[in-house]
Amino acid sequence: MLTTPVCCVGIADHLDEVLDPHGADRRLAVQLARAEALAARRAFCRLRHDETTQTTDGVFRIPLVQGVRLQRMLEALLNPGRPDPIDPVDPETGVRLSAEELRGRALAELVDRIPKGTLPRTGGCDPVVVVTLDLATLLGGLKAARLDTGDVVSPGTARRLAARCGIIPAVLGSSGEVLDLGRKARLFTKKQRLAMNVQQGGVCAVEGCARPAAWADAHHLHQWQHGGRTDLADGVLVCRPHHTYADHPDYRVERLRPGHIRLHRRQ
Ligand SMILES: [Zn+2]
């Protein structure tokens, strides 16, 4: 059997470059263009949601240029000099996170940061997740809620999601009827957020927290699900970590002055 030794191919290419530099460039350009077209056709993405571990695993292949863009976005989110950096240490264990784990956190944040209205609408709606929970859960009950994928999430997560853009809560009555589907007034307007930002001096409303208000969640002090109104007097911008506590039944919120609150752990 006749085979061409690898070194001969290398020498042949090199000779080509020396004898015909423009031809070699042209061939490389053609080769790359072919590879790019093939890369676009070979793109795929596989996602597997696991409700037991509450994680999504994924494998994907995208063309190199988009892959490098993704890497740059993750690097930007991982910049330790940003005002609200991703913690490189696991708060539970105190262990330093690996580069892969940090990138995973950045990817999750990237998904959360995609602004509403920038993606194509499907069925007349923005790409949203509908979370179905019953009224008792919304009012602080312990029953799990369900995403429109069929996966279940904890009641705490469901209540937090119900206050966030890109998520529509479907609240069910005792006999399973939909009581409320994404009440518009539940969300504060851009102007209201801006006013809160000014009132809070640009940071989270929780005393002593310096995380920027621009990335915070708008929180109803008198909880919306308990009849709270979506007006300025009742809203504060709270960073994501503090929002978890502000909603938690173990914590009580004290109003200090407009736009400023203190969290107390219940005894
Ligand atoms: Zn905060």
PDB file of C-alpha atoms and ligand atoms in Angstrom:
ATOM      1  CA  MET A   1       0.000   0.000   0.000  1.00  0.00           C
ATOM      2  CA  LEU A   2       1.291   3.439  -0.899  1.00  0.00           C
ATOM      3  CA  THR A   3       1.168   6.037   1.838  1.00  0.00           C
ATOM      4  CA  THR A   4       2.561   9.537   1.903  1.00  0.00           C
ATOM      5  CA  PRO A   5       4.742  10.114   4.959  1.00  0.00           C
ATOM      6  CA  VAL A   6       3.577  13.086   7.015  1.00  0.00           C
ATOM      7  CA  CYS A   7       6.963  14.819   6.756  1.00  0.00           C
ATOM      8  CA  CYS A   8       6.721  14.736   2.948  1.00  0.00           C
ATOM      9  CA  VAL A   9       3.343  16.531   3.089  1.00  0.00           C
ATOM     10  CA  GLY A  10       4.881  19.216   5.317  1.00  0.00           C
ATOM     11  CA  ILE A  11       7.827  19.662   2.972  1.00  0.00           C
ATOM     12  CA  ALA A  12       5.530  19.766  -0.058  1.00  0.00           C
ATOM     13  CA  ASP A  13       3.432  22.513   1.588  1.00  0.00           C
ATOM     14  CA  HIS A  14       6.537  24.446   2.502  1.00  0.00           C
ATOM     15  CA  LEU A  15       7.897  24.167  -1.048  1.00  0.00           C
ATOM     16  CA  ASP A  16       4.531  25.411  -2.313  1.00  0.00           C
ATOM     17  CA  GLU A  17       4.775  28.456  -0.090  1.00  0.00           C
ATOM     18  CA  VAL A  18       8.295  29.238  -1.284  1.00  0.00           C
ATOM     19  CA  LEU A  19       7.633  28.646  -4.975  1.00  0.00           C
ATOM     20  CA  ASP A  20       4.131  30.062  -5.145  1.00  0.00           C
ATOM     21  CA  PRO A  21       3.363  32.232  -2.081  1.00  0.00           C
ATOM     22  CA  HIS A  22       0.139  33.688  -3.523  1.00  0.00           C
ATOM     23  CA  GLY A  23      -1.127  30.265  -4.512  1.00  0.00           C
ATOM     24  CA  ALA A  24      -0.519  29.000  -0.970  1.00  0.00           C
ATOM     25  CA  ASP A  25      -2.443  31.953   0.478  1.00  0.00           C
ATOM     26  CA  ARG A  26      -5.302  31.321  -1.912  1.00  0.00           C
ATOM     27  CA  ARG A  27      -5.419  27.636  -1.025  1.00  0.00           C
ATOM     28  CA  LEU A  28      -5.417  28.444   2.696  1.00  0.00           C
ATOM     29  CA  ALA A  29      -8.229  30.962   2.184  1.00  0.00           C
ATOM     30  CA  VAL A  30     -10.292  28.393   0.300  1.00  0.00           C
ATOM     31  CA  GLN A  31      -9.569  25.767   2.965  1.00  0.00           C
ATOM     32  CA  LEU A  32     -10.637  28.111   5.771  1.00  0.00           C
ATOM     33  CA  ALA A  33     -13.795  29.217   3.978  1.00  0.00           C
ATOM     34  CA  ARG A  34     -14.736  25.557   3.504  1.00  0.00           C
ATOM     35  CA  ALA A  35     -14.048  24.767   7.153  1.00  0.00           C
ATOM     36  CA  GLU A  36     -16.160  27.758   8.252  1.00  0.00           C
ATOM     37  CA  ALA A  37     -19.097  26.724   6.098  1.00  0.00           C
ATOM     38  CA  LEU A  38     -18.830  23.184   7.457  1.00  0.00           C
ATOM     39  CA  ALA A  39     -18.558  24.495  11.047  1.00  0.00           C
ATOM     40  CA  ALA A  40     -21.822  26.425  10.616  1.00  0.00           C
ATOM     41  CA  ARG A  41     -23.529  23.250   9.358  1.00  0.00           C
ATOM     42  CA  ARG A  42     -22.078  21.087  12.136  1.00  0.00           C
ATOM     43  CA  ALA A  43     -23.282  23.339  14.974  1.00  0.00           C
ATOM     44  CA  PHE A  44     -25.417  21.640  17.599  1.00  0.00           C
ATOM     45  CA  CYS A  45     -26.530  22.108  21.192  1.00  0.00           C
ATOM     46  CA  ARG A  46     -27.762  19.417  23.549  1.00  0.00           C
ATOM     47  CA  LEU A  47     -29.310  20.413  26.892  1.00  0.00           C
ATOM     48  CA  ARG A  48     -30.388  18.045  29.629  1.00  0.00           C
ATOM     49  CA  HIS A  49     -32.394  19.370  32.568  1.00  0.00           C
ATOM     50  CA  ASP A  50     -32.292  17.389  35.800  1.00  0.00           C
ATOM     51  CA  GLU A  51     -34.854  18.449  38.392  1.00  0.00           C
ATOM     52  CA  THR A  52     -33.332  16.260  41.142  1.00  0.00           C
ATOM     53  CA  THR A  53     -30.064  18.198  41.117  1.00  0.00           C
ATOM     54  CA  GLN A  54     -31.722  21.377  39.738  1.00  0.00           C
ATOM     55  CA  THR A  55     -29.036  21.622  37.060  1.00  0.00           C
ATOM     56  CA  THR A  56     -28.824  21.714  33.293  1.00  0.00           C
ATOM     57  CA  ASP A  57     -25.944  19.940  31.569  1.00  0.00           C
ATOM     58  CA  GLY A  58     -25.049  20.873  28.030  1.00  0.00           C
ATOM     59  CA  VAL A  59     -22.776  19.945  25.186  1.00  0.00           C
ATOM     60  CA  PHE A  60     -22.515  22.181  22.149  1.00  0.00           C
ATOM     61  CA  ARG A  61     -20.495  23.013  19.080  1.00  0.00           C
ATOM     62  CA  ILE A  62     -20.605  26.445  17.463  1.00  0.00           C
ATOM     63  CA  PRO A  63     -18.387  28.099  14.859  1.00  0.00           C
ATOM     64  CA  LEU A  64     -15.047  29.349  16.162  1.00  0.00           C
ATOM     65  CA  VAL A  65     -15.810  33.071  15.866  1.00  0.00           C
ATOM     66  CA  GLN A  66     -18.973  32.815  17.957  1.00  0.00           C
ATOM     67  CA  GLY A  67     -17.079  30.562  20.383  1.00  0.00           C
ATOM     68  CA  VAL A  68     -14.419  33.238  20.875  1.00  0.00           C
ATOM     69  CA  ARG A  69     -17.147  35.865  21.348  1.00  0.00           C
ATOM     70  CA  LEU A  70     -18.713  33.693  24.029  1.00  0.00           C
ATOM     71  CA  GLN A  71     -15.316  33.353  25.716  1.00  0.00           C
ATOM     72  CA  ARG A  72     -14.848  37.141  25.699  1.00  0.00           C
ATOM     73  CA  MET A  73     -18.303  37.664  27.251  1.00  0.00           C
ATOM     74  CA  LEU A  74     -17.522  35.155  30.007  1.00  0.00           C
ATOM     75  CA  GLU A  75     -14.135  36.806  30.622  1.00  0.00           C
ATOM     76  CA  ALA A  76     -15.869  40.182  30.969  1.00  0.00           C
ATOM     77  CA  LEU A  77     -18.277  38.727  33.537  1.00  0.00           C
ATOM     78  CA  LEU A  78     -15.337  37.137  35.384  1.00  0.00           C
ATOM     79  CA  ASN A  79     -13.420  40.412  35.602  1.00  0.00           C
ATOM     80  CA  PRO A  80     -12.583  40.692  39.332  1.00  0.00           C
ATOM     81  CA  GLY A  81     -12.440  44.491  38.953  1.00  0.00           C
ATOM     82  CA  ARG A  82     -16.139  44.871  38.121  1.00  0.00           C
ATOM     83  CA  PRO A  83     -18.270  46.498  40.834  1.00  0.00           C
ATOM     84  CA  ASP A  84     -20.132  43.278  41.662  1.00  0.00           C
ATOM     85  CA  PRO A  85     -17.573  40.500  40.932  1.00  0.00           C
ATOM     86  CA  ILE A  86     -18.354  36.795  40.885  1.00  0.00           C
ATOM     87  CA  ASP A  87     -17.041  35.404  44.172  1.00  0.00           C
ATOM     88  CA  PRO A  88     -14.030  33.143  43.388  1.00  0.00           C
ATOM     89  CA  VAL A  89     -14.597  31.285  46.673  1.00  0.00           C
ATOM     90  CA  ASP A  90     -17.573  29.010  47.379  1.00  0.00           C
ATOM     91  CA  PRO A  91     -19.410  30.748  50.278  1.00  0.00           C
ATOM     92  CA  GLU A  92     -20.564  27.385  51.728  1.00  0.00           C
ATOM     93  CA  THR A  93     -17.246  25.520  51.733  1.00  0.00           C
ATOM     94  CA  GLY A  94     -14.668  28.316  51.560  1.00  0.00           C
ATOM     95  CA  VAL A  95     -12.976  26.400  48.722  1.00  0.00           C
ATOM     96  CA  ARG A  96     -11.532  28.334  45.782  1.00  0.00           C
ATOM     97  CA  LEU A  97     -13.425  27.661  42.554  1.00  0.00           C
ATOM     98  CA  SER A  98     -11.714  26.219  39.491  1.00  0.00           C
ATOM     99  CA  ALA A  99     -11.597  28.171  36.226  1.00  0.00           C
ATOM    100  CA  GLU A 100     -14.316  25.859  34.833  1.00  0.00           C
ATOM    101  CA  GLU A 101     -16.600  26.410  37.825  1.00  0.00           C
ATOM    102  CA  LEU A 102     -16.150  30.167  37.572  1.00  0.00           C
ATOM    103  CA  ARG A 103     -16.958  30.052  33.860  1.00  0.00           C
ATOM    104  CA  GLY A 104     -20.129  28.082  34.692  1.00  0.00           C
ATOM    105  CA  ARG A 105     -21.264  30.854  37.043  1.00  0.00           C
ATOM    106  CA  ALA A 106     -20.467  33.458  34.402  1.00  0.00           C
ATOM    107  CA  LEU A 107     -22.510  31.546  31.820  1.00  0.00           C
ATOM    108  CA  ALA A 108     -25.530  31.425  34.156  1.00  0.00           C
ATOM    109  CA  GLU A 109     -25.192  35.176  34.723  1.00  0.00           C
ATOM    110  CA  LEU A 110     -24.884  35.782  30.982  1.00  0.00           C
ATOM    111  CA  VAL A 111     -28.266  34.090  30.420  1.00  0.00           C
ATOM    112  CA  ASP A 112     -29.841  36.214  33.170  1.00  0.00           C
ATOM    113  CA  ARG A 113     -28.415  39.381  31.636  1.00  0.00           C
ATOM    114  CA  ILE A 114     -29.896  38.991  28.144  1.00  0.00           C
ATOM    115  CA  PRO A 115     -32.276  41.946  28.061  1.00  0.00           C
ATOM    116  CA  LYS A 116     -35.934  41.425  27.301  1.00  0.00           C
ATOM    117  CA  GLY A 117     -36.933  42.318  23.748  1.00  0.00           C
ATOM    118  CA  THR A 118     -33.564  41.461  22.155  1.00  0.00           C
ATOM    119  CA  LEU A 119     -34.555  37.945  21.054  1.00  0.00           C
ATOM    120  CA  PRO A 120     -37.193  37.027  18.460  1.00  0.00           C
ATOM    121  CA  ARG A 121     -40.695  36.513  19.823  1.00  0.00           C
ATOM    122  CA  THR A 122     -42.287  33.095  19.694  1.00  0.00           C
ATOM    123  CA  GLY A 123     -46.063  32.786  19.479  1.00  0.00           C
ATOM    124  CA  GLY A 124     -46.332  36.562  19.976  1.00  0.00           C
ATOM    125  CA  CYS A 125     -44.409  36.449  23.254  1.00  0.00           C
ATOM    126  CA  ASP A 126     -40.841  37.141  24.351  1.00  0.00           C
ATOM    127  CA  PRO A 127     -38.991  33.895  25.135  1.00  0.00           C
ATOM    128  CA  VAL A 128     -40.073  33.504  28.726  1.00  0.00           C
ATOM    129  CA  VAL A 129     -40.340  30.701  31.219  1.00  0.00           C
ATOM    130  CA  VAL A 130     -43.756  30.209  32.784  1.00  0.00           C
ATOM    131  CA  VAL A 131     -43.593  29.038  36.371  1.00  0.00           C
ATOM    132  CA  THR A 132     -46.815  27.561  37.700  1.00  0.00           C
ATOM    133  CA  LEU A 133     -47.404  27.803  41.413  1.00  0.00           C
ATOM    134  CA  ASP A 134     -50.506  27.747  43.575  1.00  0.00           C
ATOM    135  CA  LEU A 135     -51.656  30.744  45.560  1.00  0.00           C
ATOM    136  CA  ALA A 136     -50.582  29.113  48.853  1.00  0.00           C
ATOM    137  CA  THR A 137     -47.025  28.768  47.514  1.00  0.00           C
ATOM    138  CA  LEU A 138     -46.963  32.391  46.363  1.00  0.00           C
ATOM    139  CA  LEU A 139     -48.094  33.431  49.847  1.00  0.00           C
ATOM    140  CA  GLY A 140     -45.208  31.562  51.469  1.00  0.00           C
ATOM    141  CA  GLY A 141     -46.311  27.919  51.322  1.00  0.00           C
ATOM    142  CA  LEU A 142     -43.881  25.053  50.955  1.00  0.00           C
ATOM    143  CA  LYS A 143     -45.267  23.336  47.873  1.00  0.00           C
ATOM    144  CA  ALA A 144     -42.899  23.058  44.899  1.00  0.00           C
ATOM    145  CA  ALA A 145     -43.722  24.938  41.695  1.00  0.00           C
ATOM    146  CA  ARG A 146     -43.427  23.747  38.114  1.00  0.00           C
ATOM    147  CA  LEU A 147     -41.721  25.291  35.082  1.00  0.00           C
ATOM    148  CA  ASP A 148     -43.357  25.006  31.654  1.00  0.00           C
ATOM    149  CA  THR A 149     -40.716  22.383  30.795  1.00  0.00           C
ATOM    150  CA  GLY A 150     -42.324  20.147  33.427  1.00  0.00           C
ATOM    151  CA  ASP A 151     -39.367  20.523  35.820  1.00  0.00           C
ATOM    152  CA  VAL A 152     -40.090  21.408  39.443  1.00  0.00           C
ATOM    153  CA  VAL A 153     -38.367  24.151  41.435  1.00  0.00           C
ATOM    154  CA  SER A 154     -38.422  25.021  45.143  1.00  0.00           C
ATOM    155  CA  PRO A 155     -41.176  27.372  46.395  1.00  0.00           C
ATOM    156  CA  GLY A 156     -38.530  29.960  47.389  1.00  0.00           C
ATOM    157  CA  THR A 157     -37.086  30.021  43.874  1.00  0.00           C
ATOM    158  CA  ALA A 158     -40.593  30.219  42.392  1.00  0.00           C
ATOM    159  CA  ARG A 159     -41.426  33.278  44.545  1.00  0.00           C
ATOM    160  CA  ARG A 160     -38.188  35.001  43.544  1.00  0.00           C
ATOM    161  CA  LEU A 161     -38.750  34.155  39.870  1.00  0.00           C
ATOM    162  CA  ALA A 162     -42.265  35.572  40.072  1.00  0.00           C
ATOM    163  CA  ALA A 163     -40.739  39.017  40.622  1.00  0.00           C
ATOM    164  CA  ARG A 164     -38.285  38.899  37.749  1.00  0.00           C
ATOM    165  CA  CYS A 165     -38.455  39.821  34.065  1.00  0.00           C
ATOM    166  CA  GLY A 166     -38.482  36.948  31.604  1.00  0.00           C
ATOM    167  CA  ILE A 167     -40.484  34.771  33.965  1.00  0.00           C
ATOM    168  CA  ILE A 168     -44.281  34.718  33.984  1.00  0.00           C
ATOM    169  CA  PRO A 169     -45.918  33.314  37.078  1.00  0.00           C
ATOM    170  CA  ALA A 170     -49.170  31.425  36.528  1.00  0.00           C
ATOM    171  CA  VAL A 171     -50.897  31.406  39.887  1.00  0.00           C
ATOM    172  CA  LEU A 172     -53.404  28.623  40.401  1.00  0.00           C
ATOM    173  CA  GLY A 173     -56.384  28.696  42.759  1.00  0.00           C
ATOM    174  CA  SER A 174     -57.323  25.739  44.971  1.00  0.00           C
ATOM    175  CA  SER A 175     -59.197  24.028  42.153  1.00  0.00           C
ATOM    176  CA  GLY A 176     -56.402  24.536  39.637  1.00  0.00           C
ATOM    177  CA  GLU A 177     -57.886  27.542  37.807  1.00  0.00           C
ATOM    178  CA  VAL A 178     -55.428  30.242  36.698  1.00  0.00           C
ATOM    179  CA  LEU A 179     -55.982  33.219  39.011  1.00  0.00           C
ATOM    180  CA  ASP A 180     -53.323  35.426  37.530  1.00  0.00           C
ATOM    181  CA  LEU A 181     -51.006  35.145  34.576  1.00  0.00           C
ATOM    182  CA  GLY A 182     -48.116  37.586  34.697  1.00  0.00           C
ATOM    183  CA  ARG A 183     -49.948  40.627  36.052  1.00  0.00           C
ATOM    184  CA  LYS A 184     -48.345  43.547  34.220  1.00  0.00           C
ATOM    185  CA  ALA A 185     -48.481  45.848  37.203  1.00  0.00           C
ATOM    186  CA  ARG A 186     -46.345  43.369  39.143  1.00  0.00           C
ATOM    187  CA  LEU A 187     -43.225  44.764  37.492  1.00  0.00           C
ATOM    188  CA  PHE A 188     -41.872  48.220  38.197  1.00  0.00           C
ATOM    189  CA  THR A 189     -41.416  50.488  35.175  1.00  0.00           C
ATOM    190  CA  LYS A 190     -38.055  51.741  33.918  1.00  0.00           C
ATOM    191  CA  LYS A 191     -38.838  55.225  35.284  1.00  0.00           C
ATOM    192  CA  GLN A 192     -39.678  53.834  38.704  1.00  0.00           C
ATOM    193  CA  ARG A 193     -36.416  51.857  38.732  1.00  0.00           C
ATOM    194  CA  LEU A 194     -34.518  54.993  37.775  1.00  0.00           C
ATOM    195  CA  ALA A 195     -36.162  56.946  40.585  1.00  0.00           C
ATOM    196  CA  MET A 196     -35.330  54.181  43.082  1.00  0.00           C
ATOM    197  CA  ASN A 197     -31.738  54.174  41.835  1.00  0.00           C
ATOM    198  CA  VAL A 198     -31.448  57.894  42.571  1.00  0.00           C
ATOM    199  CA  GLN A 199     -33.187  57.541  45.948  1.00  0.00           C
ATOM    200  CA  GLN A 200     -30.760  54.793  46.970  1.00  0.00           C
ATOM    201  CA  GLY A 201     -27.609  56.576  45.810  1.00  0.00           C
ATOM    202  CA  GLY A 202     -26.977  53.987  43.102  1.00  0.00           C
ATOM    203  CA  VAL A 203     -26.504  51.000  45.399  1.00  0.00           C
ATOM    204  CA  CYS A 204     -28.571  48.126  46.856  1.00  0.00           C
ATOM    205  CA  ALA A 205     -31.190  49.327  49.376  1.00  0.00           C
ATOM    206  CA  VAL A 206     -29.863  47.086  52.147  1.00  0.00           C
ATOM    207  CA  GLU A 207     -27.885  49.023  54.737  1.00  0.00           C
ATOM    208  CA  GLY A 208     -24.123  48.653  54.196  1.00  0.00           C
ATOM    209  CA  CYS A 209     -24.369  46.917  50.804  1.00  0.00           C
ATOM    210  CA  ALA A 210     -22.441  48.559  47.961  1.00  0.00           C
ATOM    211  CA  ARG A 211     -23.594  46.349  45.071  1.00  0.00           C
ATOM    212  CA  PRO A 212     -24.818  48.547  42.191  1.00  0.00           C
ATOM    213  CA  ALA A 213     -28.559  49.155  42.078  1.00  0.00           C
ATOM    214  CA  ALA A 214     -28.488  49.063  38.275  1.00  0.00           C
ATOM    215  CA  TRP A 215     -28.249  45.257  38.347  1.00  0.00           C
ATOM    216  CA  ALA A 216     -30.522  44.724  41.309  1.00  0.00           C
ATOM    217  CA  ASP A 217     -34.044  43.295  41.422  1.00  0.00           C
ATOM    218  CA  ALA A 218     -36.948  45.617  42.179  1.00  0.00           C
ATOM    219  CA  HIS A 219     -38.513  44.368  45.396  1.00  0.00           C
ATOM    220  CA  HIS A 220     -41.964  45.160  46.803  1.00  0.00           C
ATOM    221  CA  LEU A 221     -41.642  46.076  50.485  1.00  0.00           C
ATOM    222  CA  HIS A 222     -45.287  45.273  51.014  1.00  0.00           C
ATOM    223  CA  GLN A 223     -45.247  42.044  49.063  1.00  0.00           C
ATOM    224  CA  TRP A 224     -47.117  42.234  45.813  1.00  0.00           C
ATOM    225  CA  GLN A 225     -48.738  38.873  46.412  1.00  0.00           C
ATOM    226  CA  HIS A 226     -50.163  40.235  49.672  1.00  0.00           C
ATOM    227  CA  GLY A 227     -51.752  43.153  47.831  1.00  0.00           C
ATOM    228  CA  GLY A 228     -48.671  45.405  47.686  1.00  0.00           C
ATOM    229  CA  ARG A 229     -48.821  48.130  45.079  1.00  0.00           C
ATOM    230  CA  THR A 230     -46.269  48.686  42.338  1.00  0.00           C
ATOM    231  CA  ASP A 231     -45.550  52.290  43.257  1.00  0.00           C
ATOM    232  CA  LEU A 232     -42.365  54.080  44.148  1.00  0.00           C
ATOM    233  CA  ALA A 233     -43.086  54.315  47.876  1.00  0.00           C
ATOM    234  CA  ASP A 234     -43.304  50.547  48.023  1.00  0.00           C
ATOM    235  CA  GLY A 235     -40.308  49.604  45.890  1.00  0.00           C
ATOM    236  CA  VAL A 236     -36.604  49.211  46.530  1.00  0.00           C
ATOM    237  CA  LEU A 237     -33.790  47.868  44.369  1.00  0.00           C
ATOM    238  CA  VAL A 238     -32.105  44.958  46.129  1.00  0.00           C
ATOM    239  CA  CYS A 239     -29.058  43.007  44.876  1.00  0.00           C
ATOM    240  CA  ARG A 240     -29.628  39.341  44.000  1.00  0.00           C
ATOM    241  CA  PRO A 241     -27.962  37.909  47.158  1.00  0.00           C
ATOM    242  CA  HIS A 242     -29.990  40.232  49.412  1.00  0.00           C
ATOM    243  CA  HIS A 243     -33.195  39.617  47.460  1.00  0.00           C
ATOM    244  CA  THR A 244     -32.994  35.982  48.586  1.00  0.00           C
ATOM    245  CA  TYR A 245     -33.091  37.157  52.225  1.00  0.00           C
ATOM    246  CA  ALA A 246     -35.680  39.894  51.663  1.00  0.00           C
ATOM    247  CA  ASP A 247     -38.107  37.223  50.442  1.00  0.00           C
ATOM    248  CA  HIS A 248     -37.145  34.613  53.010  1.00  0.00           C
ATOM    249  CA  PRO A 249     -39.688  33.857  55.738  1.00  0.00           C
ATOM    250  CA  ASP A 250     -36.834  33.726  58.310  1.00  0.00           C
ATOM    251  CA  TYR A 251     -36.052  37.400  57.689  1.00  0.00           C
ATOM    252  CA  ARG A 252     -37.890  40.615  58.494  1.00  0.00           C
ATOM    253  CA  VAL A 253     -37.421  43.854  56.561  1.00  0.00           C
ATOM    254  CA  GLU A 254     -37.205  47.135  58.478  1.00  0.00           C
ATOM    255  CA  ARG A 255     -37.730  50.378  56.553  1.00  0.00           C
ATOM    256  CA  LEU A 256     -35.138  52.940  57.629  1.00  0.00           C
ATOM    257  CA  ARG A 257     -36.018  55.818  55.271  1.00  0.00           C
ATOM    258  CA  PRO A 258     -37.173  55.945  51.632  1.00  0.00           C
ATOM    259  CA  GLY A 259     -34.976  53.615  49.589  1.00  0.00           C
ATOM    260  CA  HIS A 260     -33.101  52.218  52.591  1.00  0.00           C
ATOM    261  CA  ILE A 261     -33.849  49.024  54.489  1.00  0.00           C
ATOM    262  CA  ARG A 262     -32.301  46.730  57.107  1.00  0.00           C
ATOM    263  CA  LEU A 263     -32.707  42.953  57.227  1.00  0.00           C
ATOM    264  CA  HIS A 264     -33.289  41.173  60.538  1.00  0.00           C
ATOM    265  CA  ARG A 265     -33.175  37.444  61.110  1.00  0.00           C
ATOM    266  CA  ARG A 266     -36.324  36.392  62.983  1.00  0.00           C
ATOM    267  CA  GLN A 267     -35.625  34.886  66.433  1.00  0.00           C
TER     268      GLN A 267
HETATM  269 ZN    ZN B   1     -27.306  44.067  48.637  1.00  0.00          ZN
END
